[in-house]
PDB file of C-alpha atoms in Angstrom:
ATOM      1  CA  MET H   1     -97.727  -8.295  34.342  1.00 47.00           C
ATOM      2  CA  GLU H   2     -97.466  -8.759  30.570  1.00 45.00           C
ATOM      3  CA  SER H   3     -95.584 -12.025  31.143  1.00 46.00           C
ATOM      4  CA  ASN H   4     -98.464 -13.344  33.284  1.00 49.00           C
ATOM      5  CA  ASN H   5    -100.985 -12.402  30.593  1.00 47.00           C
ATOM      6  CA  VAL H   6     -98.921 -14.204  27.936  1.00 42.00           C
ATOM      7  CA  ASN H   7     -98.657 -17.306  30.145  1.00 46.00           C
ATOM      8  CA  ASN H   8    -102.386 -17.275  30.829  1.00 48.00           C
ATOM      9  CA  SER H   9    -103.091 -16.951  27.104  1.00 48.00           C
ATOM     10  CA  LEU H  10    -100.749 -19.843  26.322  1.00 43.00           C
ATOM     11  CA  ASN H  11    -102.378 -22.006  28.986  1.00 46.00           C
ATOM     12  CA  LEU H  12    -105.842 -21.250  27.595  1.00 44.00           C
ATOM     13  CA  ASP H  13    -104.682 -22.122  24.064  1.00 47.00           C
ATOM     14  CA  MET H  14    -103.168 -25.404  25.291  1.00 46.00           C
ATOM     15  CA  GLU H  15    -106.380 -26.331  27.133  1.00 46.00           C
ATOM     16  CA  SER H  16    -108.434 -25.463  24.052  1.00 47.00           C
ATOM     17  CA  ASN H  17    -106.168 -27.606  21.843  1.00 48.00           C
ATOM     18  CA  GLN H  18    -106.393 -30.523  24.300  1.00 46.00           C
ATOM     19  CA  GLU H  19    -110.205 -30.296  24.370  1.00 47.00           C
ATOM     20  CA  THR H  20    -110.319 -30.198  20.554  1.00 48.00           C
ATOM     21  CA  ALA H  21    -107.957 -33.172  20.292  1.00 46.00           C
ATOM     22  CA  PHE H  22    -110.058 -35.090  22.831  1.00 43.00           C
ATOM     23  CA  ASP H  23    -113.240 -34.250  20.922  1.00 49.00           C
ATOM     24  CA  TYR H  24    -111.779 -35.482  17.628  1.00 47.00           C
ATOM     25  CA  SER H  25    -110.420 -38.614  19.330  1.00 54.00           C
ATOM     26  CA  LYS H  26    -113.824 -39.394  20.836  1.00 56.00           C
ATOM     27  CA  ARG H  27    -115.532 -38.817  17.491  1.00 57.00           C
ATOM     28  CA  ALA H  28    -113.039 -41.090  15.706  1.00 59.00           C
ATOM     29  CA  GLN H  29    -113.689 -43.853  18.266  1.00 62.00           C
ATOM     30  CA  TRP H  30    -117.446 -43.613  17.646  1.00 67.00           C
ATOM     31  CA  LEU H  31    -116.937 -43.718  13.883  1.00 70.00           C
ATOM     32  CA  ARG H  32    -114.586 -46.680  14.140  1.00 70.00           C
ATOM     33  CA  ALA H  33    -117.097 -48.542  16.330  1.00 74.00           C
ATOM     34  CA  ALA H  34    -119.796 -47.806  13.730  1.00 79.00           C
ATOM     35  CA  VAL H  35    -117.585 -49.194  10.939  1.00 81.00           C
ATOM     36  CA  LEU H  36    -116.893 -52.356  12.950  1.00 83.00           C
ATOM     37  CA  GLY H  37    -120.619 -52.759  13.647  1.00 87.00           C
ATOM     38  CA  ALA H  38    -121.450 -52.390   9.959  1.00 90.00           C
ATOM     39  CA  ASN H  39    -118.739 -54.911   9.100  1.00 90.00           C
ATOM     40  CA  ASP H  40    -120.249 -57.391  11.594  1.00 92.00           C
ATOM     41  CA  GLY H  41    -123.663 -56.966  10.005  1.00 94.00           C
ATOM     42  CA  LEU H  42    -122.237 -57.401   6.525  1.00 94.00           C
ATOM     43  CA  VAL H  43    -120.217 -60.557   7.224  1.00 94.00           C
ATOM     44  CA  SER H  44    -122.679 -62.343   9.519  1.00 95.00           C
ATOM     45  CA  THR H  45    -125.712 -61.747   7.273  1.00 95.00           C
ATOM     46  CA  ALA H  46    -123.854 -62.610   4.066  1.00 94.00           C
ATOM     47  CA  SER H  47    -122.439 -65.774   5.663  1.00 94.00           C
ATOM     48  CA  LEU H  48    -125.900 -66.787   6.892  1.00 94.00           C
ATOM     49  CA  MET H  49    -127.387 -66.272   3.431  1.00 94.00           C
ATOM     50  CA  MET H  50    -124.534 -68.195   1.801  1.00 93.00           C
ATOM     51  CA  GLY H  51    -124.992 -71.039   4.281  1.00 92.00           C
ATOM     52  CA  VAL H  52    -128.726 -71.283   3.634  1.00 92.00           C
ATOM     53  CA  GLY H  53    -128.091 -70.899  -0.107  1.00 90.00           C
ATOM     54  CA  ALA H  54    -125.784 -73.901   0.004  1.00 89.00           C
ATOM     55  CA  VAL H  55    -128.738 -76.215   0.675  1.00 89.00           C
ATOM     56  CA  LYS H  56    -131.766 -74.153  -0.413  1.00 87.00           C
ATOM     57  CA  GLN H  57    -131.564 -72.330  -3.741  1.00 85.00           C
ATOM     58  CA  ASP H  58    -134.933 -70.586  -3.425  1.00 89.00           C
ATOM     59  CA  VAL H  59    -134.572 -66.797  -3.373  1.00 89.00           C
ATOM     60  CA  LYS H  60    -137.314 -66.302  -0.770  1.00 91.00           C
ATOM     61  CA  VAL H  61    -135.613 -68.641   1.682  1.00 92.00           C
ATOM     62  CA  MET H  62    -132.296 -66.806   1.302  1.00 92.00           C
ATOM     63  CA  ILE H  63    -133.902 -63.382   1.712  1.00 93.00           C
ATOM     64  CA  LEU H  64    -135.920 -64.463   4.761  1.00 94.00           C
ATOM     65  CA  SER H  65    -132.854 -65.975   6.408  1.00 93.00           C
ATOM     66  CA  GLY H  66    -130.891 -62.796   5.716  1.00 93.00           C
ATOM     67  CA  PHE H  67    -133.675 -60.619   7.104  1.00 95.00           C
ATOM     68  CA  ALA H  68    -133.938 -62.782  10.229  1.00 95.00           C
ATOM     69  CA  GLY H  69    -130.170 -62.437  10.657  1.00 94.00           C
ATOM     70  CA  LEU H  70    -130.420 -58.651  10.297  1.00 95.00           C
ATOM     71  CA  VAL H  71    -133.157 -58.329  12.940  1.00 96.00           C
ATOM     72  CA  ALA H  72    -131.578 -60.787  15.383  1.00 95.00           C
ATOM     73  CA  GLY H  73    -128.116 -59.276  14.964  1.00 94.00           C
ATOM     74  CA  ALA H  74    -129.297 -55.678  15.312  1.00 94.00           C
ATOM     75  CA  CYS H  75    -131.248 -56.525  18.480  1.00 95.00           C
ATOM     76  CA  SER H  76    -128.301 -58.431  19.923  1.00 93.00           C
ATOM     77  CA  MET H  77    -125.880 -55.583  19.176  1.00 91.00           C
ATOM     78  CA  ALA H  78    -128.260 -52.981  20.640  1.00 91.00           C
ATOM     79  CA  ILE H  79    -128.851 -54.922  23.863  1.00 94.00           C
ATOM     80  CA  GLY H  80    -125.154 -55.708  24.293  1.00 90.00           C
ATOM     81  CA  GLU H  81    -124.160 -52.081  23.724  1.00 88.00           C
ATOM     82  CA  PHE H  82    -126.911 -50.806  26.046  1.00 90.00           C
ATOM     83  CA  VAL H  83    -125.788 -53.063  28.905  1.00 92.00           C
ATOM     84  CA  SER H  84    -122.111 -52.233  28.337  1.00 89.00           C
ATOM     85  CA  VAL H  85    -122.586 -48.454  28.163  1.00 86.00           C
ATOM     86  CA  TYR H  86    -125.006 -48.455  31.113  1.00 88.00           C
ATOM     87  CA  SER H  87    -122.330 -50.163  33.211  1.00 90.00           C
ATOM     88  CA  GLN H  88    -119.886 -47.445  32.147  1.00 87.00           C
ATOM     89  CA  TYR H  89    -122.546 -44.815  32.941  1.00 84.00           C
ATOM     90  CA  ASP H  90    -122.970 -46.135  36.510  1.00 86.00           C
ATOM     91  CA  ILE H  91    -119.200 -46.166  37.076  1.00 86.00           C
ATOM     92  CA  GLU H  92    -118.774 -42.586  35.833  1.00 82.00           C
ATOM     93  CA  VAL H  93    -121.711 -41.332  37.934  1.00 82.00           C
ATOM     94  CA  ALA H  94    -120.201 -42.900  41.056  1.00 83.00           C
ATOM     95  CA  GLN H  95    -116.807 -41.384  40.236  1.00 84.00           C
ATOM     96  CA  MET H  96    -118.290 -37.908  39.652  1.00 81.00           C
ATOM     97  CA  LYS H  97    -120.143 -38.069  42.976  1.00 80.00           C
ATOM     98  CA  ARG H  98    -116.933 -38.920  44.780  1.00 79.00           C
ATOM     99  CA  GLU H  99    -114.906 -36.197  43.071  1.00 77.00           C
ATOM    100  CA  ASN H 100    -117.535 -33.419  42.954  1.00 76.00           C
ATOM    101  CA  GLY H 101    -119.253 -33.913  46.300  1.00 75.00           C
ATOM    102  CA  GLY H 102    -122.396 -35.481  44.901  1.00 72.00           C
ATOM    103  CA  HIS H 103    -122.699 -33.222  41.845  1.00 77.00           C
ATOM    104  CA  VAL H 104    -123.165 -35.034  38.517  1.00 76.00           C
ATOM    105  CA  GLU H 105    -122.454 -33.408  35.150  1.00 77.00           C
ATOM    106  CA  LYS H 106    -124.963 -35.230  32.948  1.00 77.00           C
ATOM    107  CA  GLU H 107    -123.703 -33.679  29.702  1.00 76.00           C
ATOM    108  CA  LYS H 108    -120.382 -35.493  30.146  1.00 77.00           C
ATOM    109  CA  LEU H 109    -121.977 -38.920  30.638  1.00 80.00           C
ATOM    110  CA  PRO H 110    -122.408 -41.506  27.866  1.00 79.00           C
ATOM    111  CA  SER H 111    -125.921 -42.223  26.602  1.00 83.00           C
ATOM    112  CA  PRO H 112    -126.837 -45.947  26.711  1.00 85.00           C
ATOM    113  CA  MET H 113    -129.856 -45.445  24.438  1.00 89.00           C
ATOM    114  CA  GLN H 114    -127.863 -43.489  21.881  1.00 86.00           C
ATOM    115  CA  ALA H 115    -125.104 -46.109  21.877  1.00 84.00           C
ATOM    116  CA  ALA H 116    -127.645 -48.937  21.480  1.00 88.00           C
ATOM    117  CA  ALA H 117    -129.398 -47.199  18.588  1.00 89.00           C
ATOM    118  CA  ALA H 118    -126.108 -46.400  16.848  1.00 87.00           C
ATOM    119  CA  SER H 119    -124.918 -49.991  17.193  1.00 88.00           C
ATOM    120  CA  ALA H 120    -128.166 -51.441  15.821  1.00 92.00           C
ATOM    121  CA  LEU H 121    -128.182 -48.960  12.940  1.00 92.00           C
ATOM    122  CA  ALA H 122    -124.563 -49.689  12.006  1.00 91.00           C
ATOM    123  CA  PHE H 123    -125.213 -53.453  12.015  1.00 94.00           C
ATOM    124  CA  SER H 124    -128.351 -53.010   9.914  1.00 95.00           C
ATOM    125  CA  LEU H 125    -126.577 -50.865   7.314  1.00 93.00           C
ATOM    126  CA  GLY H 126    -123.969 -53.569   6.822  1.00 93.00           C
ATOM    127  CA  ALA H 127    -126.573 -56.345   6.713  1.00 95.00           C
ATOM    128  CA  ILE H 128    -128.603 -54.580   4.024  1.00 95.00           C
ATOM    129  CA  VAL H 129    -125.776 -54.979   1.469  1.00 94.00           C
ATOM    130  CA  PRO H 130    -126.113 -58.753   0.812  1.00 94.00           C
ATOM    131  CA  LEU H 131    -129.909 -58.523   1.102  1.00 94.00           C
ATOM    132  CA  MET H 132    -130.105 -55.874  -1.607  1.00 94.00           C
ATOM    133  CA  ALA H 133    -127.641 -57.773  -3.791  1.00 92.00           C
ATOM    134  CA  ALA H 134    -129.791 -60.923  -3.723  1.00 91.00           C
ATOM    135  CA  ALA H 135    -133.276 -59.384  -3.632  1.00 88.00           C
ATOM    136  CA  PHE H 136    -134.052 -59.140  -7.354  1.00 84.00           C
ATOM    137  CA  LEU H 137    -132.081 -62.082  -8.796  1.00 87.00           C
ATOM    138  CA  LYS H 138    -133.927 -65.330  -9.411  1.00 86.00           C
ATOM    139  CA  ASP H 139    -131.042 -67.238 -11.001  1.00 90.00           C
ATOM    140  CA  TYR H 140    -129.165 -69.053  -8.218  1.00 89.00           C
ATOM    141  CA  LYS H 141    -125.617 -68.764  -9.561  1.00 90.00           C
ATOM    142  CA  VAL H 142    -126.029 -65.107 -10.514  1.00 92.00           C
ATOM    143  CA  ARG H 143    -127.475 -64.408  -7.039  1.00 92.00           C
ATOM    144  CA  ILE H 144    -124.528 -66.046  -5.250  1.00 92.00           C
ATOM    145  CA  GLY H 145    -122.090 -64.174  -7.488  1.00 92.00           C
ATOM    146  CA  ALA H 146    -123.865 -60.851  -6.840  1.00 93.00           C
ATOM    147  CA  ILE H 147    -123.713 -61.403  -3.057  1.00 93.00           C
ATOM    148  CA  VAL H 148    -119.995 -62.198  -3.165  1.00 93.00           C
ATOM    149  CA  ALA H 149    -119.253 -59.195  -5.405  1.00 94.00           C
ATOM    150  CA  ALA H 150    -121.297 -56.735  -3.313  1.00 94.00           C
ATOM    151  CA  VAL H 151    -119.839 -58.016  -0.042  1.00 94.00           C
ATOM    152  CA  THR H 152    -116.298 -57.883  -1.455  1.00 94.00           C
ATOM    153  CA  LEU H 153    -116.725 -54.247  -2.435  1.00 94.00           C
ATOM    154  CA  ALA H 154    -118.223 -53.360   0.967  1.00 94.00           C
ATOM    155  CA  LEU H 155    -115.473 -55.238   2.845  1.00 92.00           C
ATOM    156  CA  VAL H 156    -112.764 -53.299   1.017  1.00 92.00           C
ATOM    157  CA  MET H 157    -114.548 -50.022   1.770  1.00 90.00           C
ATOM    158  CA  PHE H 158    -115.037 -50.860   5.472  1.00 88.00           C
ATOM    159  CA  GLY H 159    -111.436 -52.049   5.755  1.00 86.00           C
ATOM    160  CA  TRP H 160    -110.162 -48.826   4.204  1.00 87.00           C
ATOM    161  CA  LEU H 161    -112.384 -46.650   6.400  1.00 83.00           C
ATOM    162  CA  GLY H 162    -111.412 -48.538   9.565  1.00 78.00           C
ATOM    163  CA  ALA H 163    -107.724 -48.138   8.701  1.00 81.00           C
ATOM    164  CA  VAL H 164    -108.085 -44.396   8.091  1.00 81.00           C
ATOM    165  CA  LEU H 165    -109.942 -43.863  11.379  1.00 74.00           C
ATOM    166  CA  GLY H 166    -107.550 -46.083  13.315  1.00 73.00           C
ATOM    167  CA  LYS H 167    -104.459 -44.638  11.560  1.00 78.00           C
ATOM    168  CA  ALA H 168    -103.375 -48.130  10.482  1.00 77.00           C
ATOM    169  CA  PRO H 169    -101.791 -49.250   7.167  1.00 84.00           C
ATOM    170  CA  VAL H 170    -104.633 -49.148   4.639  1.00 84.00           C
ATOM    171  CA  LEU H 171    -103.564 -52.074   2.421  1.00 88.00           C
ATOM    172  CA  LYS H 172    -102.960 -54.437   5.345  1.00 87.00           C
ATOM    173  CA  SER H 173    -106.186 -53.500   7.090  1.00 83.00           C
ATOM    174  CA  ALA H 174    -108.357 -53.749   3.971  1.00 86.00           C
ATOM    175  CA  SER H 175    -106.759 -57.091   3.010  1.00 90.00           C
ATOM    176  CA  ARG H 176    -107.289 -58.493   6.493  1.00 90.00           C
ATOM    177  CA  VAL H 177    -110.965 -57.491   6.539  1.00 88.00           C
ATOM    178  CA  LEU H 178    -111.503 -58.824   3.005  1.00 92.00           C
ATOM    179  CA  ILE H 179    -109.840 -62.189   3.640  1.00 93.00           C
ATOM    180  CA  GLY H 180    -111.679 -62.558   6.953  1.00 92.00           C
ATOM    181  CA  GLY H 181    -115.026 -61.906   5.269  1.00 92.00           C
ATOM    182  CA  TRP H 182    -114.300 -64.335   2.435  1.00 94.00           C
ATOM    183  CA  LEU H 183    -113.211 -66.970   4.946  1.00 95.00           C
ATOM    184  CA  ALA H 184    -116.393 -66.574   7.010  1.00 93.00           C
ATOM    185  CA  MET H 185    -118.619 -66.920   3.924  1.00 93.00           C
ATOM    186  CA  GLY H 186    -116.588 -69.812   2.507  1.00 93.00           C
ATOM    187  CA  VAL H 187    -116.515 -71.822   5.744  1.00 94.00           C
ATOM    188  CA  THR H 188    -120.253 -71.280   6.345  1.00 93.00           C
ATOM    189  CA  PHE H 189    -121.124 -72.256   2.772  1.00 92.00           C
ATOM    190  CA  GLY H 190    -118.846 -75.314   2.795  1.00 92.00           C
ATOM    191  CA  LEU H 191    -119.853 -76.722   6.186  1.00 92.00           C
ATOM    192  CA  THR H 192    -123.573 -76.159   5.574  1.00 91.00           C
ATOM    193  CA  LYS H 193    -123.278 -77.824   2.162  1.00 89.00           C
ATOM    194  CA  LEU H 194    -121.457 -80.779   3.712  1.00 89.00           C
ATOM    195  CA  ILE H 195    -123.899 -81.265   6.603  1.00 87.00           C
ATOM    196  CA  GLY H 196    -126.959 -80.542   4.426  1.00 80.00           C
ATOM    197  CA  SER H 197    -125.974 -83.106   1.782  1.00 75.00           C
ATOM    198  CA  HIS H 198    -125.708 -85.851   4.400  1.00 72.00           C
ATOM    199  CA  SER H 199    -128.669 -85.040   6.643  1.00 61.00           C
ATOM    200  CA  LEU H 200    -131.331 -83.383   4.464  1.00 55.00           C
TER     201      LEU H 200
END
């Protein structure tokens, strides 16, 4: 009798540990997705501003282009995430109905609206970095330098955070994110400068 009680207690502890591990794993995935979304917002908006800045040195033009990139990117991310998670939602509902005889446990289902909002917010937070760096600087060279410096710092931070959440080597991950961001800004600036100087 005592042996059965001990076994039952052990089984309950194991189930509790598995649920906790699953909860932490799910939370880490959400956080990692948020970091990746913020990184997308950071790199795409900074690259857009650098590209526009290559041919138009006016601060208002750069800020407007960056803001347009923020809004367009956030909307795109939200819609894409909503459609993706809603597809997952439909699949899980169908599976629950098959397994539970038509009963659906709504608390275990993903929320498309929540996922869309989180994705848009993460993108926007990343996109704000280059916008804030350039907002109050009228001198063109100082503005470009401030954008590069702010984006570099944010890229290192996002790379480090993504590595910690994904349990990857921190130095490699941060370096990869940093070099990728620099490359995106450099290629956008260079190609826009080249095309702009010949066609505008």
